[in-house]
Amino acid sequence: MTSQPTTAAPPARGSAPARVQPRPRLRGLDGLRFLAAALVLGFHYTGIGIPQWGAPPHDVFPVLNEVTRYGFLGVQLFFVISGFVIMMTAYGRTITGFAASRVARLFPAYWAAVALTVVLQLVWDGGRNPTLLDSLVNLTMLQEAWDVPNVQGAFWTLWFEMKFYLLIGVFVLVGITRRRLIAVAVLWPLVAELARATDSALLSSLLIPSYAPYFAVGMLLFLVYRDGGDLAVWLGVALTTILSMRQAYHYAGTAAEHVGADVSPAVCAAAVAALVALVWALSAGPLRHVDWRVLSTLGALTYPLYLVHGQFGFAVIDVLHDDASRWVVLALATALSVAIAAMLHYLVENRVHDRLRDGVRHGLEKTLPAR
């Protein structure tokens, strides 16, 4: 969702961070990120019970809904990939380099998405209708901390990503080594669950127990990619995968309430295990040589598509659902979202990313003049 284009340092053994090297792309993971966005888009348009169709989506799309009601698992897949890619970004880097790369990756498309959504709400009254102050707070990406409504529903995940980046930033300051990475990835979900069980509100909020296993398994899969894996790492992967399956299993009831139809806990757990296996297969397993250039193009569109698909797609559905075939409306909603995502990538991200990254890094590295 918020990960940078999926690139990685060549596999190298050892516990000390390697010197930063040019990174060959993992195009398979780029494609997998787009699949995650497609799952979420399908869930929001035809899975969850949105009012814009005028009827429950499981009545509007009875067959398709049998699949897309599980599209919420695209978020879990995003978190696994984020654990992999953010660990790859942070490993062997300074805190200034890490912070600058995250700011430049996250904010340009996000600011544009907020602005475009505010404009949309001026001409369409069927959305969230945020106040001007709500919209300004949204520009900080910290609105969840102040209980300010998100201008796009999908923005809620960014707050969890920000917490993850904070934890990784602290990790960078302490110093990332292979042993510490294994320890953090294994202990983090356990300590997070203890914080929730003991009603420690601050720690529970900081350690995000509901999603920690997904991030953690991604971190360990990065080690499998980087070092080839060993018994200790694979045991950690097994533990965090099982914990991720458990989270998905127990979330099925909540998902069923949103969908308005049955969501199988067993299917959720099995799907998470399959998605974790797919991340491994495309990074270090039998599919690691997948290198189709189109996958990187799709990967580049993933983050802006995730940001804008909600309100813009809902507006199309709301305006057209009574006047056209449901399949035509669905296609138009999807096409508009992809078109806006492409615009944000090529006209905003490509033009702003490097300058913003370099400017932030320069500002953080600047020292006070000697007196």
CSV table of C-alpha atoms in Angstrom, one decimal:
chain,number,residue,atom,x,y,z
A,1,MET,CA,0.0,0.0,0.0
A,2,THR,CA,2.6,2.4,1.1
A,3,SER,CA,5.7,0.5,0.2
A,4,GLN,CA,8.2,1.9,-2.2
A,5,PRO,CA,8.7,0.1,-5.6
A,6,THR,CA,9.8,-3.4,-4.6
A,7,THR,CA,13.6,-3.6,-4.9
A,8,ALA,CA,16.1,-5.5,-2.8
A,9,ALA,CA,19.7,-5.8,-2.1
A,10,PRO,CA,21.4,-8.9,-3.4
A,11,PRO,CA,21.3,-11.8,-0.9
A,12,ALA,CA,24.3,-11.7,1.4
A,13,ARG,CA,25.0,-13.6,4.6
A,14,GLY,CA,26.1,-12.2,7.9
A,15,SER,CA,24.6,-10.3,10.8
A,16,ALA,CA,25.9,-6.8,10.1
A,17,PRO,CA,24.0,-4.5,7.7
A,18,ALA,CA,25.6,-4.6,4.3
A,19,ARG,CA,26.7,-1.5,2.5
A,20,VAL,CA,23.8,-0.1,0.4
A,21,GLN,CA,24.0,-1.5,-3.1
A,22,PRO,CA,22.0,-0.8,-6.3
A,23,ARG,CA,18.8,-2.9,-6.0
A,24,PRO,CA,17.4,-5.2,-8.6
A,25,ARG,CA,13.6,-5.1,-8.7
A,26,LEU,CA,11.5,-7.9,-7.4
A,27,ARG,CA,8.8,-7.4,-10.1
A,28,GLY,CA,6.8,-10.4,-8.7
A,29,LEU,CA,6.2,-8.5,-5.5
A,30,ASP,CA,5.3,-5.4,-7.5
A,31,GLY,CA,2.6,-7.4,-9.1
A,32,LEU,CA,1.5,-8.9,-5.8
A,33,ARG,CA,1.0,-5.4,-4.4
A,34,PHE,CA,-1.3,-4.6,-7.3
A,35,LEU,CA,-3.2,-7.8,-6.6
A,36,ALA,CA,-3.7,-6.6,-3.0
A,37,ALA,CA,-5.1,-3.3,-4.2
A,38,ALA,CA,-7.4,-5.1,-6.6
A,39,LEU,CA,-8.7,-7.3,-3.7
A,40,VAL,CA,-9.4,-4.2,-1.6
A,41,LEU,CA,-11.1,-2.5,-4.6
A,42,GLY,CA,-13.2,-5.5,-5.3
A,43,PHE,CA,-14.2,-5.7,-1.6
A,44,HIS,CA,-15.2,-2.1,-1.5
A,45,TYR,CA,-17.2,-2.1,-4.8
A,46,THR,CA,-18.9,-5.6,-4.7
A,47,GLY,CA,-18.1,-7.2,-1.3
A,48,ILE,CA,-18.9,-4.9,1.5
A,49,GLY,CA,-22.4,-3.6,2.1
A,50,ILE,CA,-22.2,-0.1,0.6
A,51,PRO,CA,-25.4,2.0,0.0
A,52,GLN,CA,-24.5,3.3,-3.4
A,53,TRP,CA,-25.8,0.3,-5.3
A,54,GLY,CA,-29.2,0.7,-3.8
A,55,ALA,CA,-29.2,-2.9,-2.7
A,56,PRO,CA,-26.7,-5.2,-0.8
A,57,PRO,CA,-23.8,-6.1,-3.1
A,58,HIS,CA,-24.4,-9.8,-2.4
A,59,ASP,CA,-27.8,-9.3,-4.2
A,60,VAL,CA,-26.3,-7.1,-6.9
A,61,PHE,CA,-23.4,-9.4,-7.6
A,62,PRO,CA,-24.5,-12.8,-6.1
A,63,VAL,CA,-21.7,-14.9,-7.7
A,64,LEU,CA,-18.9,-12.3,-7.7
A,65,ASN,CA,-19.6,-11.5,-4.0
A,66,GLU,CA,-18.8,-15.1,-3.0
A,67,VAL,CA,-15.2,-14.2,-3.8
A,68,THR,CA,-14.9,-10.4,-3.2
A,69,ARG,CA,-16.4,-10.7,0.3
A,70,TYR,CA,-12.8,-11.9,1.2
A,71,GLY,CA,-11.1,-9.0,-0.5
A,72,PHE,CA,-10.4,-7.3,2.9
A,73,LEU,CA,-7.5,-9.8,3.1
A,74,GLY,CA,-5.8,-7.5,0.6
A,75,VAL,CA,-5.0,-5.2,3.5
A,76,GLN,CA,-3.3,-8.1,5.4
A,77,LEU,CA,-1.3,-8.9,2.3
A,78,PHE,CA,-0.3,-5.2,2.1
A,79,PHE,CA,1.0,-5.4,5.7
A,80,VAL,CA,3.0,-8.6,4.9
A,81,ILE,CA,4.6,-7.0,1.9
A,82,SER,CA,5.2,-3.8,3.9
A,83,GLY,CA,7.1,-5.7,6.5
A,84,PHE,CA,9.3,-7.2,3.8
A,85,VAL,CA,9.9,-3.9,1.9
A,86,ILE,CA,10.3,-1.6,4.8
A,87,MET,CA,12.8,-3.9,6.4
A,88,MET,CA,14.6,-3.9,3.1
A,89,THR,CA,14.5,-0.1,3.0
A,90,ALA,CA,15.8,0.3,6.6
A,91,TYR,CA,18.5,-2.4,6.6
A,92,GLY,CA,21.9,-0.8,6.4
A,93,ARG,CA,20.6,2.8,6.3
A,94,THR,CA,20.7,5.8,8.5
A,95,ILE,CA,17.7,7.2,10.2
A,96,THR,CA,17.8,10.3,8.0
A,97,GLY,CA,17.9,8.2,4.9
A,98,PHE,CA,15.0,6.1,6.1
A,99,ALA,CA,12.9,9.0,7.2
A,100,ALA,CA,13.4,10.9,4.0
A,101,SER,CA,12.6,7.9,1.9
A,102,ARG,CA,9.3,7.4,3.8
A,103,VAL,CA,8.2,11.0,3.6
A,104,ALA,CA,8.9,11.1,-0.1
A,105,ARG,CA,7.1,7.9,-0.8
A,106,LEU,CA,4.0,8.5,1.3
A,107,PHE,CA,3.1,12.1,1.0
A,108,PRO,CA,3.1,13.4,-2.6
A,109,ALA,CA,0.3,11.1,-3.9
A,110,TYR,CA,-1.5,11.3,-0.5
A,111,TRP,CA,-1.6,15.1,-0.5
A,112,ALA,CA,-2.9,15.0,-4.1
A,113,ALA,CA,-5.5,12.4,-3.2
A,114,VAL,CA,-6.8,14.4,-0.2
A,115,ALA,CA,-7.1,17.6,-2.4
A,116,LEU,CA,-8.9,15.7,-5.2
A,117,THR,CA,-11.3,14.1,-2.8
A,118,VAL,CA,-12.1,17.5,-1.3
A,119,VAL,CA,-12.9,18.8,-4.8
A,120,LEU,CA,-15.1,15.7,-5.4
A,121,GLN,CA,-17.1,16.4,-2.3
A,122,LEU,CA,-17.9,19.9,-3.6
A,123,VAL,CA,-19.8,18.4,-6.5
A,124,TRP,CA,-21.1,15.1,-5.0
A,125,ASP,CA,-23.0,15.0,-1.7
A,126,GLY,CA,-23.1,11.3,-1.3
A,127,GLY,CA,-19.6,10.9,0.3
A,128,ARG,CA,-18.1,11.7,3.6
A,129,ASN,CA,-18.4,15.5,3.3
A,130,PRO,CA,-15.5,16.4,5.6
A,131,THR,CA,-15.2,19.9,7.0
A,132,LEU,CA,-12.3,22.2,5.9
A,133,LEU,CA,-10.6,21.6,9.2
A,134,ASP,CA,-11.0,17.9,8.9
A,135,SER,CA,-9.4,18.0,5.4
A,136,LEU,CA,-6.5,20.1,6.7
A,137,VAL,CA,-5.9,17.6,9.5
A,138,ASN,CA,-6.0,14.8,6.9
A,139,LEU,CA,-3.0,16.3,5.2
A,140,THR,CA,-0.9,15.4,8.2
A,141,MET,CA,-1.8,11.7,7.9
A,142,LEU,CA,-2.3,11.8,11.7
A,143,GLN,CA,-6.1,12.2,11.7
A,144,GLU,CA,-6.7,8.9,13.4
A,145,ALA,CA,-4.8,10.1,16.4
A,146,TRP,CA,-7.3,12.9,16.9
A,147,ASP,CA,-10.4,11.0,15.9
A,148,VAL,CA,-10.8,13.1,12.8
A,149,PRO,CA,-12.7,11.4,10.0
A,150,ASN,CA,-10.7,10.1,7.1
A,151,VAL,CA,-11.6,11.8,3.8
A,152,GLN,CA,-11.2,8.4,2.1
A,153,GLY,CA,-12.2,5.3,4.0
A,154,ALA,CA,-9.1,3.4,3.0
A,155,PHE,CA,-6.9,5.9,4.8
A,156,TRP,CA,-7.4,4.1,8.1
A,157,THR,CA,-4.6,1.7,7.3
A,158,LEU,CA,-2.0,4.5,7.0
A,159,TRP,CA,-2.1,5.1,10.7
A,160,PHE,CA,-1.0,1.5,11.3
A,161,GLU,CA,1.7,1.9,8.7
A,162,MET,CA,2.9,5.1,10.5
A,163,LYS,CA,3.2,3.2,13.8
A,164,PHE,CA,5.2,0.5,12.0
A,165,TYR,CA,7.5,3.1,10.5
A,166,LEU,CA,8.0,4.6,14.0
A,167,LEU,CA,9.0,1.2,15.4
A,168,ILE,CA,11.4,0.6,12.5
A,169,GLY,CA,12.8,4.1,12.9
A,170,VAL,CA,13.7,3.3,16.6
A,171,PHE,CA,15.1,0.0,15.4
A,172,VAL,CA,17.3,1.8,12.9
A,173,LEU,CA,18.6,4.1,15.7
A,174,VAL,CA,19.4,1.1,17.9
A,175,GLY,CA,21.1,-0.7,15.0
A,176,ILE,CA,19.6,-3.5,12.8
A,177,THR,CA,21.4,-6.8,12.8
A,178,ARG,CA,20.2,-10.2,11.7
A,179,ARG,CA,19.9,-11.5,15.3
A,180,ARG,CA,18.0,-8.4,16.5
A,181,LEU,CA,15.7,-8.6,13.5
A,182,ILE,CA,14.8,-12.2,14.3
A,183,ALA,CA,14.2,-11.3,18.0
A,184,VAL,CA,12.1,-8.2,17.2
A,185,ALA,CA,9.9,-10.1,14.6
A,186,VAL,CA,9.3,-13.0,17.0
A,187,LEU,CA,8.8,-11.0,20.2
A,188,TRP,CA,6.8,-8.1,18.8
A,189,PRO,CA,3.5,-9.9,18.2
A,190,LEU,CA,3.8,-11.7,21.5
A,191,VAL,CA,4.5,-8.5,23.5
A,192,ALA,CA,1.7,-6.7,21.6
A,193,GLU,CA,-0.8,-9.4,22.5
A,194,LEU,CA,0.3,-9.2,26.2
A,195,ALA,CA,-0.3,-5.5,26.1
A,196,ARG,CA,-3.8,-6.0,24.8
A,197,ALA,CA,-4.5,-8.8,27.3
A,198,THR,CA,-3.4,-6.6,30.2
A,199,ASP,CA,-5.3,-3.5,29.0
A,200,SER,CA,-2.2,-1.5,28.5
A,201,ALA,CA,-3.7,1.1,26.3
A,202,LEU,CA,-0.5,3.0,25.2
A,203,LEU,CA,1.5,-0.1,24.5
A,204,SER,CA,-1.4,-1.8,22.8
A,205,SER,CA,-1.9,1.2,20.5
A,206,LEU,CA,1.8,1.5,19.8
A,207,LEU,CA,2.4,-2.2,19.1
A,208,ILE,CA,-0.7,-2.8,17.0
A,209,PRO,CA,-1.5,-6.4,18.2
A,210,SER,CA,-4.2,-6.9,15.5
A,211,TYR,CA,-1.7,-6.5,12.7
A,212,ALA,CA,1.8,-7.1,14.2
A,213,PRO,CA,2.0,-10.7,13.0
A,214,TYR,CA,1.5,-9.7,9.4
A,215,PHE,CA,4.3,-7.1,9.5
A,216,ALA,CA,6.5,-9.5,11.4
A,217,VAL,CA,6.2,-12.4,9.0
A,218,GLY,CA,7.1,-10.0,6.2
A,219,MET,CA,10.2,-8.9,8.1
A,220,LEU,CA,11.3,-12.5,8.4
A,221,LEU,CA,10.6,-13.3,4.8
A,222,PHE,CA,13.0,-10.5,4.0
A,223,LEU,CA,15.7,-12.4,5.9
A,224,VAL,CA,14.8,-15.5,4.0
A,225,TYR,CA,15.4,-13.6,0.8
A,226,ARG,CA,18.5,-11.9,2.0
A,227,ASP,CA,20.2,-14.8,3.7
A,228,GLY,CA,18.5,-17.9,2.3
A,229,GLY,CA,16.9,-18.8,5.6
A,230,ASP,CA,17.9,-21.2,8.4
A,231,LEU,CA,16.1,-23.1,11.1
A,232,ALA,CA,15.8,-20.1,13.4
A,233,VAL,CA,14.3,-17.9,10.7
A,234,TRP,CA,12.0,-20.5,9.4
A,235,LEU,CA,10.7,-21.2,12.9
A,236,GLY,CA,10.0,-17.5,13.2
A,237,VAL,CA,8.2,-17.5,9.9
A,238,ALA,CA,6.1,-20.5,11.0
A,239,LEU,CA,5.2,-18.8,14.3
A,240,THR,CA,4.2,-15.4,12.8
A,241,THR,CA,2.3,-17.2,10.0
A,242,ILE,CA,0.3,-19.1,12.5
A,243,LEU,CA,-0.4,-16.0,14.5
A,244,SER,CA,-1.5,-14.2,11.3
A,245,MET,CA,-3.8,-17.0,10.4
A,246,ARG,CA,-5.3,-16.8,13.9
A,247,GLN,CA,-5.9,-13.1,13.5
A,248,ALA,CA,-7.6,-13.6,10.1
A,249,TYR,CA,-9.7,-16.5,11.5
A,250,HIS,CA,-11.1,-14.4,14.4
A,251,TYR,CA,-11.7,-11.3,12.1
A,252,ALA,CA,-14.1,-13.3,9.9
A,253,GLY,CA,-17.0,-12.5,12.2
A,254,THR,CA,-16.4,-8.8,11.9
A,255,ALA,CA,-16.0,-9.1,8.2
A,256,ALA,CA,-19.3,-10.9,7.9
A,257,GLU,CA,-21.0,-8.0,9.7
A,258,HIS,CA,-19.6,-5.6,7.1
A,259,VAL,CA,-20.5,-7.8,4.2
A,260,GLY,CA,-23.9,-8.8,5.4
A,261,ALA,CA,-23.2,-12.5,4.5
A,262,ASP,CA,-21.3,-15.4,5.8
A,263,VAL,CA,-17.5,-15.2,5.8
A,264,SER,CA,-15.7,-18.4,6.5
A,265,PRO,CA,-13.0,-18.2,9.2
A,266,ALA,CA,-11.3,-21.3,7.8
A,267,VAL,CA,-11.1,-19.7,4.3
A,268,CYS,CA,-9.7,-16.5,5.8
A,269,ALA,CA,-7.0,-18.5,7.7
A,270,ALA,CA,-6.1,-20.6,4.7
A,271,ALA,CA,-6.0,-17.6,2.4
A,272,VAL,CA,-3.5,-15.8,4.7
A,273,ALA,CA,-1.3,-18.8,4.7
A,274,ALA,CA,-1.4,-18.9,0.9
A,275,LEU,CA,-0.6,-15.2,0.6
A,276,VAL,CA,2.4,-15.5,2.9
A,277,ALA,CA,3.6,-18.5,0.8
A,278,LEU,CA,3.1,-16.4,-2.3
A,279,VAL,CA,5.3,-13.6,-0.9
A,280,TRP,CA,8.0,-16.1,-0.2
A,281,ALA,CA,7.6,-17.8,-3.7
A,282,LEU,CA,8.0,-14.5,-5.5
A,283,SER,CA,10.9,-13.2,-3.5
A,284,ALA,CA,13.0,-16.2,-2.6
A,285,GLY,CA,11.1,-19.3,-3.8
A,286,PRO,CA,10.4,-20.9,-7.2
A,287,LEU,CA,8.7,-17.7,-8.6
A,288,ARG,CA,11.6,-15.4,-7.8
A,289,HIS,CA,12.7,-15.1,-11.4
A,290,VAL,CA,9.4,-13.6,-12.5
A,291,ASP,CA,10.5,-10.4,-14.2
A,292,TRP,CA,7.8,-9.0,-16.4
A,293,ARG,CA,8.2,-5.3,-16.8
A,294,VAL,CA,4.4,-4.7,-16.7
A,295,LEU,CA,4.3,-5.8,-13.1
A,296,SER,CA,6.5,-2.9,-12.0
A,297,THR,CA,4.1,-0.5,-13.9
A,298,LEU,CA,1.2,-2.1,-12.0
A,299,GLY,CA,3.1,-1.9,-8.7
A,300,ALA,CA,3.7,1.8,-9.3
A,301,LEU,CA,0.0,2.4,-9.5
A,302,THR,CA,-0.9,0.5,-6.4
A,303,TYR,CA,-0.5,3.1,-3.7
A,304,PRO,CA,-2.3,5.9,-5.5
A,305,LEU,CA,-5.0,3.4,-6.6
A,306,TYR,CA,-5.5,2.4,-3.0
A,307,LEU,CA,-5.7,6.1,-1.9
A,308,VAL,CA,-8.4,7.2,-4.4
A,309,HIS,CA,-10.5,4.2,-5.3
A,310,GLY,CA,-13.0,4.6,-2.5
A,311,GLN,CA,-14.9,7.9,-2.9
A,312,PHE,CA,-14.3,8.2,-6.6
A,313,GLY,CA,-15.6,4.7,-7.4
A,314,PHE,CA,-18.5,5.2,-5.0
A,315,ALA,CA,-19.5,8.4,-6.7
A,316,VAL,CA,-19.6,6.7,-10.1
A,317,ILE,CA,-21.7,3.9,-8.7
A,318,ASP,CA,-24.0,6.3,-6.9
A,319,VAL,CA,-24.7,8.4,-10.0
A,320,LEU,CA,-25.0,5.7,-12.6
A,321,HIS,CA,-26.3,2.5,-10.9
A,322,ASP,CA,-29.9,3.3,-11.9
A,323,ASP,CA,-29.1,4.1,-15.6
A,324,ALA,CA,-26.7,1.5,-16.7
A,325,SER,CA,-25.8,-2.2,-16.4
A,326,ARG,CA,-24.2,-3.0,-13.1
A,327,TRP,CA,-21.2,-4.5,-14.9
A,328,VAL,CA,-20.8,-1.3,-17.0
A,329,VAL,CA,-21.0,0.8,-13.8
A,330,LEU,CA,-18.4,-1.4,-12.1
A,331,ALA,CA,-16.1,-1.2,-15.0
A,332,LEU,CA,-16.4,2.6,-15.2
A,333,ALA,CA,-15.8,3.0,-11.4
A,334,THR,CA,-12.7,0.9,-11.7
A,335,ALA,CA,-11.5,2.6,-14.9
A,336,LEU,CA,-11.9,6.1,-13.3
A,337,SER,CA,-9.9,5.0,-10.2
A,338,VAL,CA,-7.1,3.5,-12.2
A,339,ALA,CA,-7.0,6.6,-14.4
A,340,ILE,CA,-6.7,8.9,-11.4
A,341,ALA,CA,-4.1,6.6,-9.9
A,342,ALA,CA,-2.0,6.9,-13.1
A,343,MET,CA,-2.3,10.6,-13.1
A,344,LEU,CA,-1.1,10.8,-9.5
A,345,HIS,CA,1.8,8.5,-10.2
A,346,TYR,CA,3.1,10.1,-13.4
A,347,LEU,CA,2.2,13.8,-12.8
A,348,VAL,CA,2.8,13.9,-9.0
A,349,GLU,CA,4.9,11.1,-7.6
A,350,ASN,CA,7.4,11.0,-10.5
A,351,ARG,CA,7.9,14.7,-10.4
A,352,VAL,CA,8.0,15.3,-6.7
A,353,HIS,CA,9.5,12.2,-5.1
A,354,ASP,CA,13.3,12.8,-5.6
A,355,ARG,CA,13.2,16.5,-4.8
A,356,LEU,CA,11.1,15.9,-1.6
A,357,ARG,CA,13.4,13.0,-0.5
A,358,ASP,CA,16.6,15.0,-1.1
A,359,GLY,CA,15.2,18.1,0.6
A,360,VAL,CA,14.0,16.3,3.7
A,361,ARG,CA,17.4,14.4,3.9
A,362,HIS,CA,19.3,17.6,3.5
A,363,GLY,CA,17.2,19.3,6.2
A,364,LEU,CA,17.7,16.4,8.7
A,365,GLU,CA,21.4,16.2,8.0
A,366,LYS,CA,22.1,20.0,8.3
A,367,THR,CA,24.1,20.9,11.3
A,368,LEU,CA,24.2,24.2,13.3
A,369,PRO,CA,27.0,26.5,12.4
A,370,ALA,CA,29.8,26.6,14.9
A,371,ARG,CA,29.8,29.7,17.2
